[in-house]
Short mmCIF file of C-alpha atoms and ligand atoms in Angstrom, two decimals:
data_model
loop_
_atom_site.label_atom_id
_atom_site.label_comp_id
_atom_site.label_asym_id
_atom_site.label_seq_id
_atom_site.Cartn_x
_atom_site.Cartn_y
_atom_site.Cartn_z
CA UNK A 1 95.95 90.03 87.29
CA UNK A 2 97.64 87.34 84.41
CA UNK A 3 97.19 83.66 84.93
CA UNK A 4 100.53 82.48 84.96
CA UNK A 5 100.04 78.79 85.79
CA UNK A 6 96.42 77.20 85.27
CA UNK A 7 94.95 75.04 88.00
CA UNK A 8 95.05 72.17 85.50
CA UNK A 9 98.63 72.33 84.75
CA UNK A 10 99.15 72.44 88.30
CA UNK A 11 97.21 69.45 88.88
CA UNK A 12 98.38 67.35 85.86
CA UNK A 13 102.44 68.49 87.53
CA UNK A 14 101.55 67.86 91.28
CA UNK A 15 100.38 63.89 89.60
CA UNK A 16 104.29 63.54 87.70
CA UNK A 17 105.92 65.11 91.26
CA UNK A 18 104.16 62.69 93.34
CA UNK A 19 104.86 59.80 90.91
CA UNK A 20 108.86 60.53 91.33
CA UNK A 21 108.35 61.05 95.17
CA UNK A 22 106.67 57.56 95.15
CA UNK A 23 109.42 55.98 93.54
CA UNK A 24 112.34 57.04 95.32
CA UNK A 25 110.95 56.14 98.55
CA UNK A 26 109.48 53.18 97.59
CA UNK A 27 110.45 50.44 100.32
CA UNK A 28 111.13 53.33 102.96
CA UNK A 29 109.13 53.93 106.37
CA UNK A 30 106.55 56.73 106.54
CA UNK A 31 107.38 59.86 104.52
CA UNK A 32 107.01 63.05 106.92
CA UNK A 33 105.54 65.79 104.66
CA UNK A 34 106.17 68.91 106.89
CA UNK A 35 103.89 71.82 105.37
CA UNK A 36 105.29 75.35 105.49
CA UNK A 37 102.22 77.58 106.97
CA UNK A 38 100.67 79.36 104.98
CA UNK A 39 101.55 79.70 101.76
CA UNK A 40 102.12 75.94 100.70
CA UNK A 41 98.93 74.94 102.27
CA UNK A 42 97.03 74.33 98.88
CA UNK A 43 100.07 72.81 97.08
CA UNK A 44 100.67 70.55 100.66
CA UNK A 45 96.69 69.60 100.26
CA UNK A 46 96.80 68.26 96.93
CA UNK A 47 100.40 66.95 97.12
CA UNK A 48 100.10 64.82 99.66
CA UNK A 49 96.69 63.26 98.26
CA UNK A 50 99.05 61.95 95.11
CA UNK A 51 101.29 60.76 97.10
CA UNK A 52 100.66 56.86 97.68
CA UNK A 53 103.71 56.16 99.90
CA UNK A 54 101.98 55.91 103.79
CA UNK A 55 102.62 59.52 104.61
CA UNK A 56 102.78 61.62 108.07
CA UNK A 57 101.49 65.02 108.01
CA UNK A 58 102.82 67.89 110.34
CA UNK A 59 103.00 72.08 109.96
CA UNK A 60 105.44 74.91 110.46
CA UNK A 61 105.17 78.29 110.70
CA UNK A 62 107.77 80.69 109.29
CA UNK A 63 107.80 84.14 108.29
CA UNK A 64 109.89 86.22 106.63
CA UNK A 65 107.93 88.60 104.18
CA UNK A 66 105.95 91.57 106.23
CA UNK A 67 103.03 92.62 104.44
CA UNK A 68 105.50 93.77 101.09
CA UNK A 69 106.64 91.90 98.25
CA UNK A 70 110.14 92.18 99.17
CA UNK A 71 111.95 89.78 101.82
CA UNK A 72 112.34 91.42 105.22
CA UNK A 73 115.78 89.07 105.35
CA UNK A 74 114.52 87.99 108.73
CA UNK A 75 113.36 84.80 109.27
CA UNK A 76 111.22 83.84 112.64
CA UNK A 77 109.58 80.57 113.51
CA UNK A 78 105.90 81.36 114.14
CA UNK A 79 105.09 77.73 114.90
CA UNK A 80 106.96 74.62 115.24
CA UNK A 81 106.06 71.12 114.74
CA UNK A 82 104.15 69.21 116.65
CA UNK A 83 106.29 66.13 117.44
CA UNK A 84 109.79 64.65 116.90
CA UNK A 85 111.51 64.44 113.71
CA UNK A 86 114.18 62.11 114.65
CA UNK A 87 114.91 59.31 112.36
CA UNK A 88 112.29 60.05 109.95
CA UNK A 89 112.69 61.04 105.99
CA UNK A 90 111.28 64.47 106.10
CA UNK A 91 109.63 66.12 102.92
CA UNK A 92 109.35 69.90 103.56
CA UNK A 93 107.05 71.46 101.14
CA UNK A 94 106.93 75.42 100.51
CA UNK A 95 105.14 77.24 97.76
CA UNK A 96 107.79 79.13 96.68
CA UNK A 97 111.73 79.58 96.37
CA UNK A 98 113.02 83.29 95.86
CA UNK A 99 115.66 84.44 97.93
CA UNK A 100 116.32 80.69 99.52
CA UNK A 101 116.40 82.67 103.24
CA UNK A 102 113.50 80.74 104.52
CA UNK A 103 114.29 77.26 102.82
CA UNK A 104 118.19 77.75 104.09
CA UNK A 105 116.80 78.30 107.55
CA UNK A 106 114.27 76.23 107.72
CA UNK A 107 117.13 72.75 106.88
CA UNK A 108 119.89 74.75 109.24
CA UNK A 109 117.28 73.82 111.86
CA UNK A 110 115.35 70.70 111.05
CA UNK A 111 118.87 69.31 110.51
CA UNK A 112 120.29 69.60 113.76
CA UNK A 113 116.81 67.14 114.99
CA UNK A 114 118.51 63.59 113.51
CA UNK A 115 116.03 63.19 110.94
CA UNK A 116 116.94 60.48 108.59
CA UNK A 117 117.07 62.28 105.28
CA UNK A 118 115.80 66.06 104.23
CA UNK A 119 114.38 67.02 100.90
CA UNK A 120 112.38 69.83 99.66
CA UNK A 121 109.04 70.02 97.14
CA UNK A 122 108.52 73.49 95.72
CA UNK A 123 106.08 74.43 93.67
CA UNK A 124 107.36 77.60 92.17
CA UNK A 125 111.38 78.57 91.78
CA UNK A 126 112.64 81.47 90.83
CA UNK A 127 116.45 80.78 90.43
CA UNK A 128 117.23 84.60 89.12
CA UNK A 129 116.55 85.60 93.11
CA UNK A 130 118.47 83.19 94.59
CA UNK A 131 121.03 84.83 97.69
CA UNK A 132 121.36 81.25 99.93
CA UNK A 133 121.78 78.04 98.20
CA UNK A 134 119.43 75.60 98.57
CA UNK A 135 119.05 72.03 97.80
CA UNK A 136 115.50 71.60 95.93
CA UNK A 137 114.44 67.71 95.04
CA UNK A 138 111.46 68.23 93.10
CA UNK A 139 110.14 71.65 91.58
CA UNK A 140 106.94 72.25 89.83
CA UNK A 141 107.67 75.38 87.44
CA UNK A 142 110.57 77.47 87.12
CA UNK A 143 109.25 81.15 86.81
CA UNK A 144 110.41 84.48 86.23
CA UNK A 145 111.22 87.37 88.37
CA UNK A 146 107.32 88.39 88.52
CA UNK A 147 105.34 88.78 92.07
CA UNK A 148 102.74 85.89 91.71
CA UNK A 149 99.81 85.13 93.65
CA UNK A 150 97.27 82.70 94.34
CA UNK A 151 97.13 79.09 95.15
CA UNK A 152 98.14 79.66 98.51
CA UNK A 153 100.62 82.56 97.77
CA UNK A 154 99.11 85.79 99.14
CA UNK A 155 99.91 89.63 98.70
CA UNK A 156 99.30 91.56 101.92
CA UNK A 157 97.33 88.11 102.85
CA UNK A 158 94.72 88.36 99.78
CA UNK A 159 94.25 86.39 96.86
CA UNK A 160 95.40 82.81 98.48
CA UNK A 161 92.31 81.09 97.76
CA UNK A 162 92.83 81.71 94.05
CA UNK A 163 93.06 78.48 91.77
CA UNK A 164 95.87 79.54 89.37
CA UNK A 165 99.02 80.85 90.11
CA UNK A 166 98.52 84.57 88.62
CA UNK A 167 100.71 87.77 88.39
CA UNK A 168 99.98 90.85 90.26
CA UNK A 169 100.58 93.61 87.95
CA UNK A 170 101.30 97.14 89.03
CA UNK A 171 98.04 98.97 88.73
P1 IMP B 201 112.64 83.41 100.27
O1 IMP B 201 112.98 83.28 101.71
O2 IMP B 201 113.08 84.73 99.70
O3 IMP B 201 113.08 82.25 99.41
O4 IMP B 201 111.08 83.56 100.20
C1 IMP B 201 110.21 82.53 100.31
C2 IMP B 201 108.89 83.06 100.79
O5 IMP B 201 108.63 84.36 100.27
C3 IMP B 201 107.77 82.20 100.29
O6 IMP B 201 107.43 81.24 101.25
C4 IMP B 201 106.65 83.17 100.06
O7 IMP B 201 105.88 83.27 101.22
C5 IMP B 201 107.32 84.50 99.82
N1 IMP B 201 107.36 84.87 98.37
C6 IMP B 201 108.43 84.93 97.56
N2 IMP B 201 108.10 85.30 96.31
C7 IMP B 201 106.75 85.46 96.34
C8 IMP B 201 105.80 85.81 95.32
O8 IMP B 201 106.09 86.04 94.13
N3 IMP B 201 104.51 85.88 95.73
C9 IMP B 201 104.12 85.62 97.02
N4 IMP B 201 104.98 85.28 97.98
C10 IMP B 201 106.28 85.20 97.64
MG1 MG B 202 104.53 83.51 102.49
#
């Protein structure tokens, strides 16, 4: 196990994304920060308290990995949110883009509920694996093709609780 990203250079970034998600929605109604479970939950934790624009908070479930590192390339809602969407600006933060499957889903169906406006916060992008285009607003790091881990990214469901962003090497 490498750290890759330090928890301090995630917390010094997550301070600069909020700052730019302040501004451009300063004067707008309630920002609704929709946290992909589980992975983002850390990044969706600390985001949100750095955000200073009045802020709702809801959850969604989506899965698409199985216990591998590879994408199963099917994507099933696990748990959907718990109220109406309609007319709101809607923030959806995930921990990480790779193949853009879940992201691509995951508009194709908030979309179709009216919301005012969609935009995504990632933390981690990895354009090399990209196979659906998606529209990302505000990234934290741009990484390589490397399986990473912690801070709410798992492997098989361990290492989440982890306060950098490390690789898993092949042991
Ligand atoms: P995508 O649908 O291929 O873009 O995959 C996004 C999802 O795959 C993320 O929400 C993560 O749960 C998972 N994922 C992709 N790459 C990694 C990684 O390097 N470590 C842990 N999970 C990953
Ligand atoms: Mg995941």
């Amino acid at each position: 196990m490498r750290v890759l990203i330090s928890a301090g250079r995630i917390e010094a970034r997550i301070a600069e994304l909020a700052a730019r998600i302040d501004a451009d929605y300063e004067g707008s109604g309630p920002l609704y920060v929709v946290c992909v479970l589980k992975g983002a939950v850390l990044f969706y934790a600390d985001l949100v308290r750095a955000i200073r624009h009045p802020v709702r908070l809801d959850f969604i479930g989506i899965s698409s990995y199985g216990r591998g590192k590879t994408s199963s390339g099917e994507v099933k809602l696990t748990k959907d949110l718990d109220t109406s969407i309609e007319g709101f600006d809607i923030l959806i933060v995930e921990d990480i883009l790779d193949s853009g499957i879940t992201l691509n889903y995951l508009v194709q169906i908030l979309q179709q509920r009216k919301p005012k406006s969609i935009r995504i916060a990632a933390l981690l992008d990895k354009p090399e694996r990209r196979k659906r285009p998606v529209p990302v607003d505000y990234v934290g790091f741009q990484i390589p093709d490397e399986f990473v881990v912690g801070y709410g990214l798992d492997y098989a469901e361990d290492y989440r609780q982890l306060r950098d962003v490390c690789v898993l090497e092949e042991s």
